Amino acid sequence: MLKRMLILMLIALVIIVAYIFSFTGEFSEYAIKNRSMQVCAVIIVASCIGVSTIIFQTISNNKILTPSIIGLDSLYLLLQSFLVFTLGAINLSVYKENVNFLLSLVCMIFFALLLYKILFRNERSIYLIMLLGLIFGTLFSTLSSFFEVLIDPDEFMIVQGRMFASFDNIALDVLLLASIATIACFLIIFKYLKILNPLILGKDLAINLGIDYQNVVKKLMIIVAVLTSIATALVGPITFLGLIVANITYELFKTCKHEILLFACVFVSMIALVGAIFFVSKVFGYNTTVSVIINFLGGIYFIYLVFKDNKR
């Protein structure tokens, strides 16, 4: 187990170093600086998506679900469309990255807290939260499409750019804000690390083992929503990344110990993201985006997992 973890760390390190220092061209100093910022963003996003997906799948006891099912990706796109439609592209909250990041993060966290506050009040099932999240996601997506139709074609290009995950031109102050929020979430998760292992047994067995199931799940779901919001607000929606990296981690590490799974999933996410960025820049020449590649591969992998479960 330790050997596999060290190999993953080594692969992640080699890919990161190779991406930063290879093919720098004439403007090597600028390229290295820009790529270093991209790698910092990758580490934050990989940590948020990897950890939140593992925890979410543990709570739901389902390995083909991801936190994006609660509608945060659609809410992010709706917010971007609404801001451009009402305020215009030249407004501070639209073009200023740190303002847009904070506004998006606060709105998504507020929505998640409101949803959980209503649903956890009467100890309702976790699957009801997922179902309502799916419904809200469809509603937000529809409203986003409605605003996009009304937006001026020139300003629509800004919204279109926010529809796909991008690791280019991320400001340093945005990275600092995202880092602080991520570290705060991880400190809370560390407190519940030992409780996550019995949670995978299901609600009834977890309660029999003395876990305050409803309270723990409520707090963990809020942390999952915050981590998903940080990743989405930082670079944009990447729907299938969590599905891919979590299931690859399960295949590599046949264990239920979350202290291993969470760390391993972060390194798998880093490898997947840096690899996708490398392909976008060197193979496709920036003619596509990271999220298109990941969602394409993730969609195929999702179909494979569904057929695999049906076969069982």
PDB file of C-alpha atoms in Angstrom:
ATOM      1  CA  MET A   1       0.000   0.000   0.000  1.00  0.00           C
ATOM      2  CA  LEU A   2       2.802   2.391   0.950  1.00  0.00           C
ATOM      3  CA  LYS A   3       4.721   1.420  -2.183  1.00  0.00           C
ATOM      4  CA  ARG A   4       1.752   2.304  -4.408  1.00  0.00           C
ATOM      5  CA  MET A   5       1.314   5.626  -2.631  1.00  0.00           C
ATOM      6  CA  LEU A   6       4.974   6.504  -3.156  1.00  0.00           C
ATOM      7  CA  ILE A   7       4.730   5.547  -6.839  1.00  0.00           C
ATOM      8  CA  LEU A   8       1.671   7.806  -7.235  1.00  0.00           C
ATOM      9  CA  MET A   9       3.490  10.689  -5.554  1.00  0.00           C
ATOM     10  CA  LEU A  10       6.518  10.150  -7.785  1.00  0.00           C
ATOM     11  CA  ILE A  11       4.399  10.052 -10.967  1.00  0.00           C
ATOM     12  CA  ALA A  12       2.576  13.238  -9.933  1.00  0.00           C
ATOM     13  CA  LEU A  13       5.875  14.991  -9.188  1.00  0.00           C
ATOM     14  CA  VAL A  14       7.459  13.898 -12.492  1.00  0.00           C
ATOM     15  CA  ILE A  15       4.428  15.013 -14.537  1.00  0.00           C
ATOM     16  CA  ILE A  16       4.302  18.391 -12.770  1.00  0.00           C
ATOM     17  CA  VAL A  17       8.036  19.042 -13.228  1.00  0.00           C
ATOM     18  CA  ALA A  18       7.875  17.905 -16.869  1.00  0.00           C
ATOM     19  CA  TYR A  19       4.927  20.199 -17.560  1.00  0.00           C
ATOM     20  CA  ILE A  20       6.491  23.260 -15.920  1.00  0.00           C
ATOM     21  CA  PHE A  21       9.961  23.040 -17.442  1.00  0.00           C
ATOM     22  CA  SER A  22       9.409  21.416 -20.861  1.00  0.00           C
ATOM     23  CA  PHE A  23       8.801  23.293 -24.141  1.00  0.00           C
ATOM     24  CA  THR A  24       9.289  26.715 -22.557  1.00  0.00           C
ATOM     25  CA  GLY A  25      10.406  28.388 -25.806  1.00  0.00           C
ATOM     26  CA  GLU A  26      11.883  31.879 -25.980  1.00  0.00           C
ATOM     27  CA  PHE A  27       9.867  33.294 -23.066  1.00  0.00           C
ATOM     28  CA  SER A  28      10.945  30.658 -20.569  1.00  0.00           C
ATOM     29  CA  GLU A  29      10.662  32.856 -17.461  1.00  0.00           C
ATOM     30  CA  TYR A  30       7.072  33.862 -18.260  1.00  0.00           C
ATOM     31  CA  ALA A  31       6.128  30.286 -19.221  1.00  0.00           C
ATOM     32  CA  ILE A  32       7.533  28.798 -16.013  1.00  0.00           C
ATOM     33  CA  LYS A  33       5.794  31.428 -13.871  1.00  0.00           C
ATOM     34  CA  ASN A  34       2.448  30.950 -15.639  1.00  0.00           C
ATOM     35  CA  ARG A  35       2.659  27.159 -15.451  1.00  0.00           C
ATOM     36  CA  SER A  36       3.601  27.295 -11.764  1.00  0.00           C
ATOM     37  CA  MET A  37       0.405  29.248 -11.102  1.00  0.00           C
ATOM     38  CA  GLN A  38      -1.535  26.653 -13.099  1.00  0.00           C
ATOM     39  CA  VAL A  39      -0.010  23.841 -11.040  1.00  0.00           C
ATOM     40  CA  CYS A  40      -0.982  25.637  -7.802  1.00  0.00           C
ATOM     41  CA  ALA A  41      -4.555  25.817  -9.082  1.00  0.00           C
ATOM     42  CA  VAL A  42      -4.377  22.138 -10.066  1.00  0.00           C
ATOM     43  CA  ILE A  43      -3.296  21.163  -6.536  1.00  0.00           C
ATOM     44  CA  ILE A  44      -6.207  23.071  -4.984  1.00  0.00           C
ATOM     45  CA  VAL A  45      -8.795  21.752  -7.456  1.00  0.00           C
ATOM     46  CA  ALA A  46      -7.446  18.184  -7.283  1.00  0.00           C
ATOM     47  CA  SER A  47      -7.570  18.268  -3.480  1.00  0.00           C
ATOM     48  CA  CYS A  48     -11.100  19.690  -3.372  1.00  0.00           C
ATOM     49  CA  ILE A  49     -12.614  17.398  -6.007  1.00  0.00           C
ATOM     50  CA  GLY A  50     -10.792  14.244  -4.914  1.00  0.00           C
ATOM     51  CA  VAL A  51     -11.579  14.585  -1.210  1.00  0.00           C
ATOM     52  CA  SER A  52     -15.173  15.777  -1.684  1.00  0.00           C
ATOM     53  CA  THR A  53     -15.983  12.923  -4.102  1.00  0.00           C
ATOM     54  CA  ILE A  54     -14.623  10.195  -1.816  1.00  0.00           C
ATOM     55  CA  ILE A  55     -16.554  11.593   1.165  1.00  0.00           C
ATOM     56  CA  PHE A  56     -19.735  12.058  -0.884  1.00  0.00           C
ATOM     57  CA  GLN A  57     -19.591   8.485  -2.209  1.00  0.00           C
ATOM     58  CA  THR A  58     -18.973   7.186   1.309  1.00  0.00           C
ATOM     59  CA  ILE A  59     -22.038   9.004   2.635  1.00  0.00           C
ATOM     60  CA  SER A  60     -24.271   7.966  -0.282  1.00  0.00           C
ATOM     61  CA  ASN A  61     -22.739   4.445  -0.376  1.00  0.00           C
ATOM     62  CA  ASN A  62     -22.625   4.716  -4.166  1.00  0.00           C
ATOM     63  CA  LYS A  63     -19.475   4.841  -6.304  1.00  0.00           C
ATOM     64  CA  ILE A  64     -21.021   6.359  -9.435  1.00  0.00           C
ATOM     65  CA  LEU A  65     -22.343   9.548  -7.821  1.00  0.00           C
ATOM     66  CA  THR A  66     -20.401  12.808  -7.556  1.00  0.00           C
ATOM     67  CA  PRO A  67     -21.042  16.048  -5.602  1.00  0.00           C
ATOM     68  CA  SER A  68     -21.980  17.817  -8.853  1.00  0.00           C
ATOM     69  CA  ILE A  69     -25.337  16.029  -8.640  1.00  0.00           C
ATOM     70  CA  ILE A  70     -26.520  18.560  -6.050  1.00  0.00           C
ATOM     71  CA  GLY A  71     -26.573  21.254  -8.743  1.00  0.00           C
ATOM     72  CA  LEU A  72     -23.624  23.486  -7.832  1.00  0.00           C
ATOM     73  CA  ASP A  73     -22.146  23.395 -11.353  1.00  0.00           C
ATOM     74  CA  SER A  74     -25.444  24.547 -12.847  1.00  0.00           C
ATOM     75  CA  LEU A  75     -25.791  27.237 -10.179  1.00  0.00           C
ATOM     76  CA  TYR A  76     -22.319  28.560 -11.065  1.00  0.00           C
ATOM     77  CA  LEU A  77     -23.253  28.855 -14.766  1.00  0.00           C
ATOM     78  CA  LEU A  78     -26.574  30.481 -13.861  1.00  0.00           C
ATOM     79  CA  LEU A  79     -24.776  33.041 -11.700  1.00  0.00           C
ATOM     80  CA  GLN A  80     -22.315  33.921 -14.480  1.00  0.00           C
ATOM     81  CA  SER A  81     -25.132  34.286 -17.033  1.00  0.00           C
ATOM     82  CA  PHE A  82     -27.245  36.370 -14.650  1.00  0.00           C
ATOM     83  CA  LEU A  83     -24.363  38.723 -13.792  1.00  0.00           C
ATOM     84  CA  VAL A  84     -23.551  39.390 -17.433  1.00  0.00           C
ATOM     85  CA  PHE A  85     -27.247  39.796 -18.314  1.00  0.00           C
ATOM     86  CA  THR A  86     -28.062  42.241 -15.504  1.00  0.00           C
ATOM     87  CA  LEU A  87     -24.785  44.118 -14.961  1.00  0.00           C
ATOM     88  CA  GLY A  88     -22.965  43.786 -18.285  1.00  0.00           C
ATOM     89  CA  ALA A  89     -19.497  42.481 -19.075  1.00  0.00           C
ATOM     90  CA  ILE A  90     -17.706  45.604 -17.820  1.00  0.00           C
ATOM     91  CA  ASN A  91     -19.009  45.283 -14.252  1.00  0.00           C
ATOM     92  CA  LEU A  92     -16.453  44.644 -11.511  1.00  0.00           C
ATOM     93  CA  SER A  93     -18.146  41.419 -10.353  1.00  0.00           C
ATOM     94  CA  VAL A  94     -17.878  39.957 -13.864  1.00  0.00           C
ATOM     95  CA  TYR A  95     -14.345  40.696 -15.057  1.00  0.00           C
ATOM     96  CA  LYS A  96     -12.507  41.013 -11.709  1.00  0.00           C
ATOM     97  CA  GLU A  97     -11.434  37.467 -10.837  1.00  0.00           C
ATOM     98  CA  ASN A  98     -11.207  37.774  -7.053  1.00  0.00           C
ATOM     99  CA  VAL A  99     -14.614  39.496  -6.800  1.00  0.00           C
ATOM    100  CA  ASN A 100     -16.219  36.951  -9.116  1.00  0.00           C
ATOM    101  CA  PHE A 101     -14.624  34.084  -7.173  1.00  0.00           C
ATOM    102  CA  LEU A 102     -15.893  35.330  -3.809  1.00  0.00           C
ATOM    103  CA  LEU A 103     -19.368  36.077  -5.158  1.00  0.00           C
ATOM    104  CA  SER A 104     -19.658  32.651  -6.807  1.00  0.00           C
ATOM    105  CA  LEU A 105     -18.330  30.879  -3.716  1.00  0.00           C
ATOM    106  CA  VAL A 106     -20.699  32.676  -1.316  1.00  0.00           C
ATOM    107  CA  CYS A 107     -23.763  32.056  -3.530  1.00  0.00           C
ATOM    108  CA  MET A 108     -23.025  28.333  -3.953  1.00  0.00           C
ATOM    109  CA  ILE A 109     -22.319  27.803  -0.254  1.00  0.00           C
ATOM    110  CA  PHE A 110     -25.474  29.733   0.685  1.00  0.00           C
ATOM    111  CA  PHE A 111     -27.553  27.551  -1.650  1.00  0.00           C
ATOM    112  CA  ALA A 112     -26.048  24.356  -0.214  1.00  0.00           C
ATOM    113  CA  LEU A 113     -26.600  25.497   3.390  1.00  0.00           C
ATOM    114  CA  LEU A 114     -30.196  26.464   2.635  1.00  0.00           C
ATOM    115  CA  LEU A 115     -30.864  23.129   0.930  1.00  0.00           C
ATOM    116  CA  TYR A 116     -29.376  21.123   3.794  1.00  0.00           C
ATOM    117  CA  LYS A 117     -31.060  23.260   6.461  1.00  0.00           C
ATOM    118  CA  ILE A 118     -34.478  22.518   4.975  1.00  0.00           C
ATOM    119  CA  LEU A 119     -33.901  18.828   4.290  1.00  0.00           C
ATOM    120  CA  PHE A 120     -31.976  17.788   7.399  1.00  0.00           C
ATOM    121  CA  ARG A 121     -34.567  19.359   9.692  1.00  0.00           C
ATOM    122  CA  ASN A 122     -36.766  16.250   9.826  1.00  0.00           C
ATOM    123  CA  GLU A 123     -33.995  13.663   9.352  1.00  0.00           C
ATOM    124  CA  ARG A 124     -34.870  13.002   5.748  1.00  0.00           C
ATOM    125  CA  SER A 125     -32.943  10.551   3.584  1.00  0.00           C
ATOM    126  CA  ILE A 126     -29.677  11.542   1.930  1.00  0.00           C
ATOM    127  CA  TYR A 127     -31.161  10.354  -1.375  1.00  0.00           C
ATOM    128  CA  LEU A 128     -33.876  12.994  -1.128  1.00  0.00           C
ATOM    129  CA  ILE A 129     -31.162  15.652  -1.001  1.00  0.00           C
ATOM    130  CA  MET A 130     -29.589  14.188  -4.141  1.00  0.00           C
ATOM    131  CA  LEU A 131     -32.947  14.058  -5.916  1.00  0.00           C
ATOM    132  CA  LEU A 132     -33.759  17.677  -5.065  1.00  0.00           C
ATOM    133  CA  GLY A 133     -30.216  18.693  -5.993  1.00  0.00           C
ATOM    134  CA  LEU A 134     -30.733  17.074  -9.392  1.00  0.00           C
ATOM    135  CA  ILE A 135     -34.039  18.917  -9.824  1.00  0.00           C
ATOM    136  CA  PHE A 136     -32.490  22.251  -8.818  1.00  0.00           C
ATOM    137  CA  GLY A 137     -29.584  21.574 -11.173  1.00  0.00           C
ATOM    138  CA  THR A 138     -32.002  21.120 -14.074  1.00  0.00           C
ATOM    139  CA  LEU A 139     -33.838  24.306 -13.079  1.00  0.00           C
ATOM    140  CA  PHE A 140     -30.608  26.312 -12.861  1.00  0.00           C
ATOM    141  CA  SER A 141     -29.427  24.948 -16.199  1.00  0.00           C
ATOM    142  CA  THR A 142     -32.713  25.952 -17.843  1.00  0.00           C
ATOM    143  CA  LEU A 143     -32.606  29.453 -16.368  1.00  0.00           C
ATOM    144  CA  SER A 144     -28.973  29.800 -17.435  1.00  0.00           C
ATOM    145  CA  SER A 145     -29.920  28.903 -21.019  1.00  0.00           C
ATOM    146  CA  PHE A 146     -32.747  31.462 -20.862  1.00  0.00           C
ATOM    147  CA  PHE A 147     -30.385  34.287 -19.862  1.00  0.00           C
ATOM    148  CA  GLU A 148     -27.799  33.201 -22.430  1.00  0.00           C
ATOM    149  CA  VAL A 149     -30.351  33.647 -25.210  1.00  0.00           C
ATOM    150  CA  LEU A 150     -31.054  37.211 -24.057  1.00  0.00           C
ATOM    151  CA  ILE A 151     -27.420  38.236 -23.609  1.00  0.00           C
ATOM    152  CA  ASP A 152     -25.717  40.370 -26.226  1.00  0.00           C
ATOM    153  CA  PRO A 153     -23.656  38.104 -28.572  1.00  0.00           C
ATOM    154  CA  ASP A 154     -20.422  39.963 -27.756  1.00  0.00           C
ATOM    155  CA  GLU A 155     -20.963  39.569 -24.025  1.00  0.00           C
ATOM    156  CA  PHE A 156     -22.005  35.937 -24.433  1.00  0.00           C
ATOM    157  CA  MET A 157     -18.364  35.083 -25.169  1.00  0.00           C
ATOM    158  CA  ILE A 158     -17.567  35.828 -21.504  1.00  0.00           C
ATOM    159  CA  VAL A 159     -20.250  33.425 -20.309  1.00  0.00           C
ATOM    160  CA  GLN A 160     -19.095  30.815 -22.805  1.00  0.00           C
ATOM    161  CA  GLY A 161     -15.571  31.079 -21.445  1.00  0.00           C
ATOM    162  CA  ARG A 162     -16.877  30.352 -17.936  1.00  0.00           C
ATOM    163  CA  MET A 163     -18.763  27.240 -19.097  1.00  0.00           C
ATOM    164  CA  PHE A 164     -15.562  25.233 -19.369  1.00  0.00           C
ATOM    165  CA  ALA A 165     -12.844  24.721 -16.795  1.00  0.00           C
ATOM    166  CA  SER A 166      -9.802  26.891 -17.412  1.00  0.00           C
ATOM    167  CA  PHE A 167      -6.493  27.021 -15.551  1.00  0.00           C
ATOM    168  CA  ASP A 168      -5.156  30.026 -17.471  1.00  0.00           C
ATOM    169  CA  ASN A 169      -4.542  33.483 -15.986  1.00  0.00           C
ATOM    170  CA  ILE A 170      -5.600  32.706 -12.403  1.00  0.00           C
ATOM    171  CA  ALA A 171      -4.750  35.622 -10.128  1.00  0.00           C
ATOM    172  CA  LEU A 172      -2.506  35.121  -7.086  1.00  0.00           C
ATOM    173  CA  ASP A 173      -5.021  36.629  -4.647  1.00  0.00           C
ATOM    174  CA  VAL A 174      -7.697  34.187  -5.887  1.00  0.00           C
ATOM    175  CA  LEU A 175      -5.324  31.267  -5.277  1.00  0.00           C
ATOM    176  CA  LEU A 176      -4.631  32.534  -1.760  1.00  0.00           C
ATOM    177  CA  LEU A 177      -8.340  32.813  -0.958  1.00  0.00           C
ATOM    178  CA  ALA A 178      -9.005  29.328  -2.340  1.00  0.00           C
ATOM    179  CA  SER A 179      -6.027  27.895  -0.414  1.00  0.00           C
ATOM    180  CA  ILE A 180      -7.203  29.345   2.911  1.00  0.00           C
ATOM    181  CA  ALA A 181     -10.751  28.036   2.418  1.00  0.00           C
ATOM    182  CA  THR A 182      -9.465  24.589   1.376  1.00  0.00           C
ATOM    183  CA  ILE A 183      -7.103  24.255   4.341  1.00  0.00           C
ATOM    184  CA  ALA A 184      -9.912  25.241   6.730  1.00  0.00           C
ATOM    185  CA  CYS A 185     -12.123  22.487   5.277  1.00  0.00           C
ATOM    186  CA  PHE A 186      -9.352  19.898   5.536  1.00  0.00           C
ATOM    187  CA  LEU A 187      -8.794  20.717   9.196  1.00  0.00           C
ATOM    188  CA  ILE A 188     -12.466  19.954   9.858  1.00  0.00           C
ATOM    189  CA  ILE A 189     -12.288  16.751   7.789  1.00  0.00           C
ATOM    190  CA  PHE A 190      -9.252  15.600   9.807  1.00  0.00           C
ATOM    191  CA  LYS A 191     -11.452  15.713  12.900  1.00  0.00           C
ATOM    192  CA  TYR A 192     -13.935  13.269  11.283  1.00  0.00           C
ATOM    193  CA  LEU A 193     -11.333  11.066   9.562  1.00  0.00           C
ATOM    194  CA  LYS A 194     -11.822   8.034  11.825  1.00  0.00           C
ATOM    195  CA  ILE A 195     -15.615   8.337  11.626  1.00  0.00           C
ATOM    196  CA  LEU A 196     -15.571   8.060   7.817  1.00  0.00           C
ATOM    197  CA  ASN A 197     -14.443   4.410   7.917  1.00  0.00           C
ATOM    198  CA  PRO A 198     -17.569   3.044   9.660  1.00  0.00           C
ATOM    199  CA  LEU A 199     -19.846   5.338   7.616  1.00  0.00           C
ATOM    200  CA  ILE A 200     -19.158   3.213   4.546  1.00  0.00           C
ATOM    201  CA  LEU A 201     -21.052   0.354   6.256  1.00  0.00           C
ATOM    202  CA  GLY A 202     -24.326   2.242   5.923  1.00  0.00           C
ATOM    203  CA  LYS A 203     -26.654   4.188   8.178  1.00  0.00           C
ATOM    204  CA  ASP A 204     -27.935   1.357  10.383  1.00  0.00           C
ATOM    205  CA  LEU A 205     -24.548  -0.176  11.172  1.00  0.00           C
ATOM    206  CA  ALA A 206     -22.980   3.262  11.719  1.00  0.00           C
ATOM    207  CA  ILE A 207     -25.688   4.129  14.272  1.00  0.00           C
ATOM    208  CA  ASN A 208     -25.196   0.747  16.001  1.00  0.00           C
ATOM    209  CA  LEU A 209     -21.492   1.560  16.311  1.00  0.00           C
ATOM    210  CA  GLY A 210     -22.393   4.708  18.276  1.00  0.00           C
ATOM    211  CA  ILE A 211     -22.042   7.347  15.559  1.00  0.00           C
ATOM    212  CA  ASP A 212     -24.354  10.361  15.621  1.00  0.00           C
ATOM    213  CA  TYR A 213     -25.159   9.664  11.968  1.00  0.00           C
ATOM    214  CA  GLN A 214     -27.490  12.556  11.177  1.00  0.00           C
ATOM    215  CA  ASN A 215     -25.246  15.208  12.723  1.00  0.00           C
ATOM    216  CA  VAL A 216     -22.043  13.828  11.178  1.00  0.00           C
ATOM    217  CA  VAL A 217     -23.562  13.461   7.705  1.00  0.00           C
ATOM    218  CA  LYS A 218     -24.970  16.987   7.858  1.00  0.00           C
ATOM    219  CA  LYS A 219     -21.583  18.508   8.668  1.00  0.00           C
ATOM    220  CA  LEU A 220     -19.732  16.382   6.110  1.00  0.00           C
ATOM    221  CA  MET A 221     -22.233  17.247   3.374  1.00  0.00           C
ATOM    222  CA  ILE A 222     -21.695  20.947   4.076  1.00  0.00           C
ATOM    223  CA  ILE A 223     -17.921  20.441   3.807  1.00  0.00           C
ATOM    224  CA  VAL A 224     -18.433  18.552   0.525  1.00  0.00           C
ATOM    225  CA  ALA A 225     -20.524  21.450  -0.808  1.00  0.00           C
ATOM    226  CA  VAL A 226     -17.889  24.003   0.234  1.00  0.00           C
ATOM    227  CA  LEU A 227     -15.045  22.039  -1.406  1.00  0.00           C
ATOM    228  CA  THR A 228     -17.057  21.568  -4.603  1.00  0.00           C
ATOM    229  CA  SER A 229     -17.901  25.278  -4.595  1.00  0.00           C
ATOM    230  CA  ILE A 230     -14.218  26.235  -4.189  1.00  0.00           C
ATOM    231  CA  ALA A 231     -13.143  24.076  -7.144  1.00  0.00           C
ATOM    232  CA  THR A 232     -15.999  25.254  -9.373  1.00  0.00           C
ATOM    233  CA  ALA A 233     -15.597  28.942  -8.506  1.00  0.00           C
ATOM    234  CA  LEU A 234     -11.828  28.746  -9.059  1.00  0.00           C
ATOM    235  CA  VAL A 235     -11.628  27.150 -12.520  1.00  0.00           C
ATOM    236  CA  GLY A 236     -15.178  26.302 -13.616  1.00  0.00           C
ATOM    237  CA  PRO A 237     -17.207  23.062 -13.741  1.00  0.00           C
ATOM    238  CA  ILE A 238     -15.472  19.703 -14.323  1.00  0.00           C
ATOM    239  CA  THR A 239     -18.355  17.278 -14.011  1.00  0.00           C
ATOM    240  CA  PHE A 240     -16.768  13.838 -14.395  1.00  0.00           C
ATOM    241  CA  LEU A 241     -13.344  14.383 -12.833  1.00  0.00           C
ATOM    242  CA  GLY A 242     -14.437  13.175  -9.393  1.00  0.00           C
ATOM    243  CA  LEU A 243     -16.021  10.046 -10.864  1.00  0.00           C
ATOM    244  CA  ILE A 244     -12.848   9.098 -12.757  1.00  0.00           C
ATOM    245  CA  VAL A 245     -10.278   9.727 -10.025  1.00  0.00           C
ATOM    246  CA  ALA A 246     -12.332   8.220  -7.188  1.00  0.00           C
ATOM    247  CA  ASN A 247     -12.970   4.925  -9.004  1.00  0.00           C
ATOM    248  CA  ILE A 248      -9.354   4.699 -10.183  1.00  0.00           C
ATOM    249  CA  THR A 249      -8.328   5.160  -6.538  1.00  0.00           C
ATOM    250  CA  TYR A 250     -10.679   2.364  -5.456  1.00  0.00           C
ATOM    251  CA  GLU A 251      -9.120   0.076  -8.079  1.00  0.00           C
ATOM    252  CA  LEU A 252      -5.549   0.906  -7.061  1.00  0.00           C
ATOM    253  CA  PHE A 253      -6.131   0.733  -3.305  1.00  0.00           C
ATOM    254  CA  LYS A 254      -8.417  -2.103  -2.251  1.00  0.00           C
ATOM    255  CA  THR A 255      -9.127  -0.630   1.171  1.00  0.00           C
ATOM    256  CA  CYS A 256     -11.830   1.190   3.105  1.00  0.00           C
ATOM    257  CA  LYS A 257      -9.389   3.292   5.122  1.00  0.00           C
ATOM    258  CA  HIS A 258     -10.099   6.906   4.233  1.00  0.00           C
ATOM    259  CA  GLU A 259      -6.743   8.149   5.483  1.00  0.00           C
ATOM    260  CA  ILE A 260      -5.299   6.234   2.493  1.00  0.00           C
ATOM    261  CA  LEU A 261      -8.093   6.803  -0.035  1.00  0.00           C
ATOM    262  CA  LEU A 262      -8.258  10.587   0.444  1.00  0.00           C
ATOM    263  CA  PHE A 263      -4.517  11.141  -0.013  1.00  0.00           C
ATOM    264  CA  ALA A 264      -4.329   8.748  -2.956  1.00  0.00           C
ATOM    265  CA  CYS A 265      -7.294  10.367  -4.695  1.00  0.00           C
ATOM    266  CA  VAL A 266      -5.630  13.782  -4.489  1.00  0.00           C
ATOM    267  CA  PHE A 267      -2.525  12.471  -6.302  1.00  0.00           C
ATOM    268  CA  VAL A 268      -4.635  10.673  -8.927  1.00  0.00           C
ATOM    269  CA  SER A 269      -6.553  13.931  -9.493  1.00  0.00           C
ATOM    270  CA  MET A 270      -3.310  15.874  -9.887  1.00  0.00           C
ATOM    271  CA  ILE A 271      -2.010  13.371 -12.443  1.00  0.00           C
ATOM    272  CA  ALA A 272      -5.295  13.486 -14.391  1.00  0.00           C
ATOM    273  CA  LEU A 273      -5.502  17.295 -14.421  1.00  0.00           C
ATOM    274  CA  VAL A 274      -1.860  17.982 -15.291  1.00  0.00           C
ATOM    275  CA  GLY A 275      -2.043  15.288 -17.961  1.00  0.00           C
ATOM    276  CA  ALA A 276      -5.176  16.876 -19.433  1.00  0.00           C
ATOM    277  CA  ILE A 277      -3.567  20.348 -19.408  1.00  0.00           C
ATOM    278  CA  PHE A 278      -0.474  18.924 -21.102  1.00  0.00           C
ATOM    279  CA  PHE A 279      -2.616  17.335 -23.830  1.00  0.00           C
ATOM    280  CA  VAL A 280      -4.604  20.541 -24.354  1.00  0.00           C
ATOM    281  CA  SER A 281      -1.452  22.650 -24.726  1.00  0.00           C
ATOM    282  CA  LYS A 282       0.916  20.331 -26.583  1.00  0.00           C
ATOM    283  CA  VAL A 283      -1.273  17.886 -28.509  1.00  0.00           C
ATOM    284  CA  PHE A 284      -4.392  19.928 -29.313  1.00  0.00           C
ATOM    285  CA  GLY A 285      -2.703  23.338 -29.385  1.00  0.00           C
ATOM    286  CA  TYR A 286      -5.341  24.944 -27.118  1.00  0.00           C
ATOM    287  CA  ASN A 287      -8.086  24.095 -29.653  1.00  0.00           C
ATOM    288  CA  THR A 288     -10.077  22.424 -26.895  1.00  0.00           C
ATOM    289  CA  THR A 289     -10.415  22.713 -23.113  1.00  0.00           C
ATOM    290  CA  VAL A 290      -9.486  20.574 -20.131  1.00  0.00           C
ATOM    291  CA  SER A 291     -13.107  19.963 -19.154  1.00  0.00           C
ATOM    292  CA  VAL A 292     -14.023  18.723 -22.647  1.00  0.00           C
ATOM    293  CA  ILE A 293     -11.319  16.029 -22.500  1.00  0.00           C
ATOM    294  CA  ILE A 294     -12.128  15.000 -18.921  1.00  0.00           C
ATOM    295  CA  ASN A 295     -15.896  14.985 -19.477  1.00  0.00           C
ATOM    296  CA  PHE A 296     -15.494  12.954 -22.677  1.00  0.00           C
ATOM    297  CA  LEU A 297     -13.356  10.316 -20.958  1.00  0.00           C
ATOM    298  CA  GLY A 298     -15.506  10.530 -17.836  1.00  0.00           C
ATOM    299  CA  GLY A 299     -18.701   9.930 -19.807  1.00  0.00           C
ATOM    300  CA  ILE A 300     -17.228   6.782 -21.362  1.00  0.00           C
ATOM    301  CA  TYR A 301     -15.977   5.625 -17.957  1.00  0.00           C
ATOM    302  CA  PHE A 302     -19.390   6.305 -16.403  1.00  0.00           C
ATOM    303  CA  ILE A 303     -21.096   4.100 -19.012  1.00  0.00           C
ATOM    304  CA  TYR A 304     -18.509   1.394 -18.320  1.00  0.00           C
ATOM    305  CA  LEU A 305     -19.206   1.546 -14.557  1.00  0.00           C
ATOM    306  CA  VAL A 306     -22.972   1.354 -15.096  1.00  0.00           C
ATOM    307  CA  PHE A 307     -22.663  -1.736 -17.322  1.00  0.00           C
ATOM    308  CA  LYS A 308     -20.148  -3.233 -14.911  1.00  0.00           C
ATOM    309  CA  ASP A 309     -22.585  -2.872 -11.987  1.00  0.00           C
ATOM    310  CA  ASN A 310     -25.457  -4.283 -14.051  1.00  0.00           C
ATOM    311  CA  LYS A 311     -23.324  -7.263 -15.005  1.00  0.00           C
ATOM    312  CA  ARG A 312     -22.680  -7.985 -11.322  1.00  0.00           C
TER     313      ARG A 312
END
